[in-house]
PDB file of C-alpha atoms in Angstrom:
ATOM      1  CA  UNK A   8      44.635 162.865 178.703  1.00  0.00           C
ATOM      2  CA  UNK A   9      45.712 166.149 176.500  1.00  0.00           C
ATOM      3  CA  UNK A  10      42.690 167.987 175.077  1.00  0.00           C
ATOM      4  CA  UNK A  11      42.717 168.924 171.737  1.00  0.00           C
ATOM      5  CA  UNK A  12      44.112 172.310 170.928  1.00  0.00           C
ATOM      6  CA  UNK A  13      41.082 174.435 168.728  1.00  0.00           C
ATOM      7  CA  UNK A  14      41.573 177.469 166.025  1.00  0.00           C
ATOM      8  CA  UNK A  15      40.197 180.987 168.202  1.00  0.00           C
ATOM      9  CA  UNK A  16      38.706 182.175 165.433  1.00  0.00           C
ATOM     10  CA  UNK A  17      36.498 185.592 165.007  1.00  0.00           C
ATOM     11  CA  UNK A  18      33.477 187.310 162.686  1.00  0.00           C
ATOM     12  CA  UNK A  19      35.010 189.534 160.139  1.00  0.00           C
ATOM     13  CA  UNK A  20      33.278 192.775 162.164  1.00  0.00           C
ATOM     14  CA  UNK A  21      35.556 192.217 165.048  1.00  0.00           C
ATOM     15  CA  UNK A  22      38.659 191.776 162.776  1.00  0.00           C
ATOM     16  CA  UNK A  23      38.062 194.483 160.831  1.00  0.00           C
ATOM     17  CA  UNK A  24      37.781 196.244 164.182  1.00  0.00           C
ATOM     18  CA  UNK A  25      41.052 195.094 165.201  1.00  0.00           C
ATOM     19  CA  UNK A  26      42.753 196.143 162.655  1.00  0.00           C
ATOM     20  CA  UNK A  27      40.754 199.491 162.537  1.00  0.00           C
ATOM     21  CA  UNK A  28      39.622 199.420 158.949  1.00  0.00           C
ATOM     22  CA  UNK A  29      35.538 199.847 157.988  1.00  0.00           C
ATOM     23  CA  UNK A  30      34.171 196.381 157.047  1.00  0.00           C
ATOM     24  CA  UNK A  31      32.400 197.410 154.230  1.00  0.00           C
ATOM     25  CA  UNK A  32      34.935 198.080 152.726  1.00  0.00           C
ATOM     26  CA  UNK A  33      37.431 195.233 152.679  1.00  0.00           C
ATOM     27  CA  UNK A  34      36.956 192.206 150.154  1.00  0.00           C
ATOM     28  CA  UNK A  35      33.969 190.280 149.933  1.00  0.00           C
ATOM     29  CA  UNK A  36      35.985 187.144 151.115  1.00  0.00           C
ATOM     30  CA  UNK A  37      37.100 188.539 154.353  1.00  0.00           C
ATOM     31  CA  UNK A  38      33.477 189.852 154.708  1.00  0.00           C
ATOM     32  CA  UNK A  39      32.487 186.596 154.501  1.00  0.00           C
ATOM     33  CA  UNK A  40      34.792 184.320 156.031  1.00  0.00           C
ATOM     34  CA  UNK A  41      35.794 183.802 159.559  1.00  0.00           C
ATOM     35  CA  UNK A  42      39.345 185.182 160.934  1.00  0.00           C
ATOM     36  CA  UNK A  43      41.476 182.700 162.790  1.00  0.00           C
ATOM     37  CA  UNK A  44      44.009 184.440 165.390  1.00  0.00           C
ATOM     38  CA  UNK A  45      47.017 183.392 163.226  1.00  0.00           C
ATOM     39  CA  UNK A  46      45.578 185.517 160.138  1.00  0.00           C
ATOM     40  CA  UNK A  47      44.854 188.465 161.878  1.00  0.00           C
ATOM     41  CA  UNK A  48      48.904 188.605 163.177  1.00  0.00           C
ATOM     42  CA  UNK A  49      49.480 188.030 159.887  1.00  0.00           C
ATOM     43  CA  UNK A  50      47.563 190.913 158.661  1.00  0.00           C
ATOM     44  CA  UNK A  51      48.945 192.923 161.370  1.00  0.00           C
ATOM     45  CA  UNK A  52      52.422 191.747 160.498  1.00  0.00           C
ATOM     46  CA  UNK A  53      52.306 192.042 156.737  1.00  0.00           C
ATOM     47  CA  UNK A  54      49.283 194.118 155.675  1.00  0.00           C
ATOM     48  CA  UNK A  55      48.026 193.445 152.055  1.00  0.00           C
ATOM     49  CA  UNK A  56      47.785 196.133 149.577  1.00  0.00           C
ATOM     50  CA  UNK A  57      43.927 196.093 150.053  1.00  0.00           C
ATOM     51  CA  UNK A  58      44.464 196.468 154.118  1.00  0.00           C
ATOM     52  CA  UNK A  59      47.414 199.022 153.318  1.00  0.00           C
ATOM     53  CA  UNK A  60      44.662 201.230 151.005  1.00  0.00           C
ATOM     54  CA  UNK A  61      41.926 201.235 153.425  1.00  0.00           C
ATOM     55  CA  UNK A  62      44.126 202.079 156.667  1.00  0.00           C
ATOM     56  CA  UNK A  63      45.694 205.080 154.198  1.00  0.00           C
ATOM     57  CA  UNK A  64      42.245 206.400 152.479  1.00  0.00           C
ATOM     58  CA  UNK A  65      39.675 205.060 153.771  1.00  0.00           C
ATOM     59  CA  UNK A  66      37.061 204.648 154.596  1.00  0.00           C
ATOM     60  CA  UNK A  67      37.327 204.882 157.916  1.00  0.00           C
ATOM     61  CA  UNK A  68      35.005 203.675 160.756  1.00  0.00           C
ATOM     62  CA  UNK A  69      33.946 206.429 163.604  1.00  0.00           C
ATOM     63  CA  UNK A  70      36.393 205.361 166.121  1.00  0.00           C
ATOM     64  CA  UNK A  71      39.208 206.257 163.639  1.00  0.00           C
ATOM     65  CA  UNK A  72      37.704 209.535 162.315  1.00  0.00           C
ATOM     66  CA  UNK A  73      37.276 210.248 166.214  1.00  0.00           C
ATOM     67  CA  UNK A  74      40.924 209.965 166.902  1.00  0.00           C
ATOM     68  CA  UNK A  75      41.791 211.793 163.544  1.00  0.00           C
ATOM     69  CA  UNK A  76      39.390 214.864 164.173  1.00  0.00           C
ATOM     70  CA  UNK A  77      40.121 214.742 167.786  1.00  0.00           C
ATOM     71  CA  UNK A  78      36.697 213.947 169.427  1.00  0.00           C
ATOM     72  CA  UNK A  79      34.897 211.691 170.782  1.00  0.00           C
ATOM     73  CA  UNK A  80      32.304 208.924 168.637  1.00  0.00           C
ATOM     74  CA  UNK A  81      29.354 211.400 170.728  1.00  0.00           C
ATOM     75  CA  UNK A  82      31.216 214.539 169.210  1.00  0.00           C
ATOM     76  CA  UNK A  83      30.755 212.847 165.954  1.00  0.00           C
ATOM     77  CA  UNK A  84      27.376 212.660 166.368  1.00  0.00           C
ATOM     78  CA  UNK A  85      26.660 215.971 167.491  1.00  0.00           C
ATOM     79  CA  UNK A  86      28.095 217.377 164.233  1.00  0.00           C
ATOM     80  CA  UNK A  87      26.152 215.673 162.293  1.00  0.00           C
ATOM     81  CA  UNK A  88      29.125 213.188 160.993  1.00  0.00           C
ATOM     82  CA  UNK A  89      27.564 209.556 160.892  1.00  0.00           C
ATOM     83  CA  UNK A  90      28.888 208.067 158.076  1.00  0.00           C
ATOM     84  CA  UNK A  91      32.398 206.253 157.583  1.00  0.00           C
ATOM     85  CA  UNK A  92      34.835 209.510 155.952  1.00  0.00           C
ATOM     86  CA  UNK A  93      37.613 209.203 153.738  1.00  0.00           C
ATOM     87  CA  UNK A  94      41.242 210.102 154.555  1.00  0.00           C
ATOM     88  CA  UNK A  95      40.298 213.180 151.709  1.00  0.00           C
ATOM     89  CA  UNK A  96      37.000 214.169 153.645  1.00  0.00           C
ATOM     90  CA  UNK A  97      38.575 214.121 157.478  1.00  0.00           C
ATOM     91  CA  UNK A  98      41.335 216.530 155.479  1.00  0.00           C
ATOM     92  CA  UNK A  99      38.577 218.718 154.693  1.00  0.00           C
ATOM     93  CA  UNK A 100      36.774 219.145 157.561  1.00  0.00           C
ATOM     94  CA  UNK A 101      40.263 220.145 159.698  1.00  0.00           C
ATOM     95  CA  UNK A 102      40.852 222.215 157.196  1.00  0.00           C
ATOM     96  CA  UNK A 103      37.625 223.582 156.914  1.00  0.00           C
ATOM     97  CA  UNK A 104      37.308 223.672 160.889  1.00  0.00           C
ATOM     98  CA  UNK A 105      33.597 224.187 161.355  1.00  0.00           C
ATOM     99  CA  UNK A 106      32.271 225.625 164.710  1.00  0.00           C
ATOM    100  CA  UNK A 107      31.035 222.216 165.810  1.00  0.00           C
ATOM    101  CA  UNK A 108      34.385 220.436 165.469  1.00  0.00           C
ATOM    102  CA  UNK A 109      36.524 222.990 167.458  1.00  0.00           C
ATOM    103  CA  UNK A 110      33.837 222.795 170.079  1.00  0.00           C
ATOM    104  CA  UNK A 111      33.603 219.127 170.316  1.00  0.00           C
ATOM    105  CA  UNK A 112      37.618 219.473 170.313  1.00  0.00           C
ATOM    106  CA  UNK A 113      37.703 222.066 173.014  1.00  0.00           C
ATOM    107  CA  UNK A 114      35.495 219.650 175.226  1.00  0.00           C
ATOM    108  CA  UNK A 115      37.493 216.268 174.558  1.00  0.00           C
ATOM    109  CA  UNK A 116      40.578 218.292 175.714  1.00  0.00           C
ATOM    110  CA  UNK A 117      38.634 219.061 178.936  1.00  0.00           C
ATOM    111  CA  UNK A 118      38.300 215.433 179.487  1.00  0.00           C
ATOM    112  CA  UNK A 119      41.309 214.959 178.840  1.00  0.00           C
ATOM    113  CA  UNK A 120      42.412 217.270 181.188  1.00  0.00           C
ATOM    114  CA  UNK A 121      40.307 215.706 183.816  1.00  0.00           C
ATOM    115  CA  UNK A 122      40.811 212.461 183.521  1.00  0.00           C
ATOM    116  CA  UNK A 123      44.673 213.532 183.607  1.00  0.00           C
ATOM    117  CA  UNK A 124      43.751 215.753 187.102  1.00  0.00           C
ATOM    118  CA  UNK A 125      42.001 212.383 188.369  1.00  0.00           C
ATOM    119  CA  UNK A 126      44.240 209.886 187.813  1.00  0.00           C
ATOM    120  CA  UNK A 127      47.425 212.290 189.105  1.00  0.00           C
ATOM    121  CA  UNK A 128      44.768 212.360 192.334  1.00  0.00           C
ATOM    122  CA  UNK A 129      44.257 208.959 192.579  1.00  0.00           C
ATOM    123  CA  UNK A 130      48.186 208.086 192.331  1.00  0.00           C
ATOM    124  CA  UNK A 131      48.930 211.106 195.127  1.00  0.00           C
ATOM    125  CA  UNK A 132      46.183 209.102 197.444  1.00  0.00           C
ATOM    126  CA  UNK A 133      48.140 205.763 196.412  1.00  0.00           C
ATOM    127  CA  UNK A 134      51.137 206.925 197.373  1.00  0.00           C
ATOM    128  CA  UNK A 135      50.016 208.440 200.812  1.00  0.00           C
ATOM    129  CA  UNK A 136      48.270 204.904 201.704  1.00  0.00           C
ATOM    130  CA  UNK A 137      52.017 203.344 201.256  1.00  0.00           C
ATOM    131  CA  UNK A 138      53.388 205.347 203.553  1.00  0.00           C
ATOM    132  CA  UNK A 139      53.850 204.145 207.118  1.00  0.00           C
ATOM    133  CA  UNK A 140      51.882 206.761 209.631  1.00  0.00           C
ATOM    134  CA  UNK A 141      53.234 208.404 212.346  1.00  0.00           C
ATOM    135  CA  UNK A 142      54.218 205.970 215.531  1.00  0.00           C
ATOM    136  CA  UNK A 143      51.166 204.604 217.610  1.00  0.00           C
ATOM    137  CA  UNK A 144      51.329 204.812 221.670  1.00  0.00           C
TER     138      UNK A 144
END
């Protein structure tokens, strides 16, 4: 007996996250529809003018104007940033560079650097553990 192959298909919120682009802001018939797996390759593939736009200007949700400032989503917070921001507005705030962005900055690259320090740890410790000990009497 073969079972019957179904559509994955997903809410319009978790394409839009997918293809990192602010739901709000796309068309009202991909707000409203559902997203098979096939349509979001194809939007990956071949983005529309609409998906082209959004990804370019904006706006764009936090986890995007995270990685484009350079902070964290918290970070965000902290300054006082909880809106979706335009390609235009992220420009201005780098440019602007206000005390709470470098500082929020200065502490992701501490993570950073930590999480770099643990893993290189971690890997060292691997390593060791593969390595056959010294000869048992």
């Amino acid at each position: 007996m073969k079972s019957q192959q179904t559509t994955q298909t997903m809410k319009p919120a978790t394409a839009a996250k997918k293809l990192g682009v602010y739901l709000e802001a796309t068309p009202a018939e991909f707000q409203e529809g559902v997203v098979s797996r096939a349509e979001l390759n194809a939007l990956q593939a071949d983005p529309p003018e609409w998906l082209r736009d959004l990804r370019r200007d904006g706006p764009h949700p936090r986890p995007v104007v995270a990685a484009k400032l350079g902070t964290s989503i918290a970070g965000l917070a902290r300054g006082g940033i909880t809106e979706p921001l335009t390609t235009e507005q992220i420009e201005a705030l780098k440019a602007e560079r206000p005390e709470w962005l470098e500082k929020e900055r200065a502490t992701q690259a501490e993570v950073r650097k930590e999480a770099a320090r643990i893993k290189e740890k971690r890997a060292e410790k691997a390593e060791r553990a593969d390595q056959p000990g010294p000869p048992r009497s």
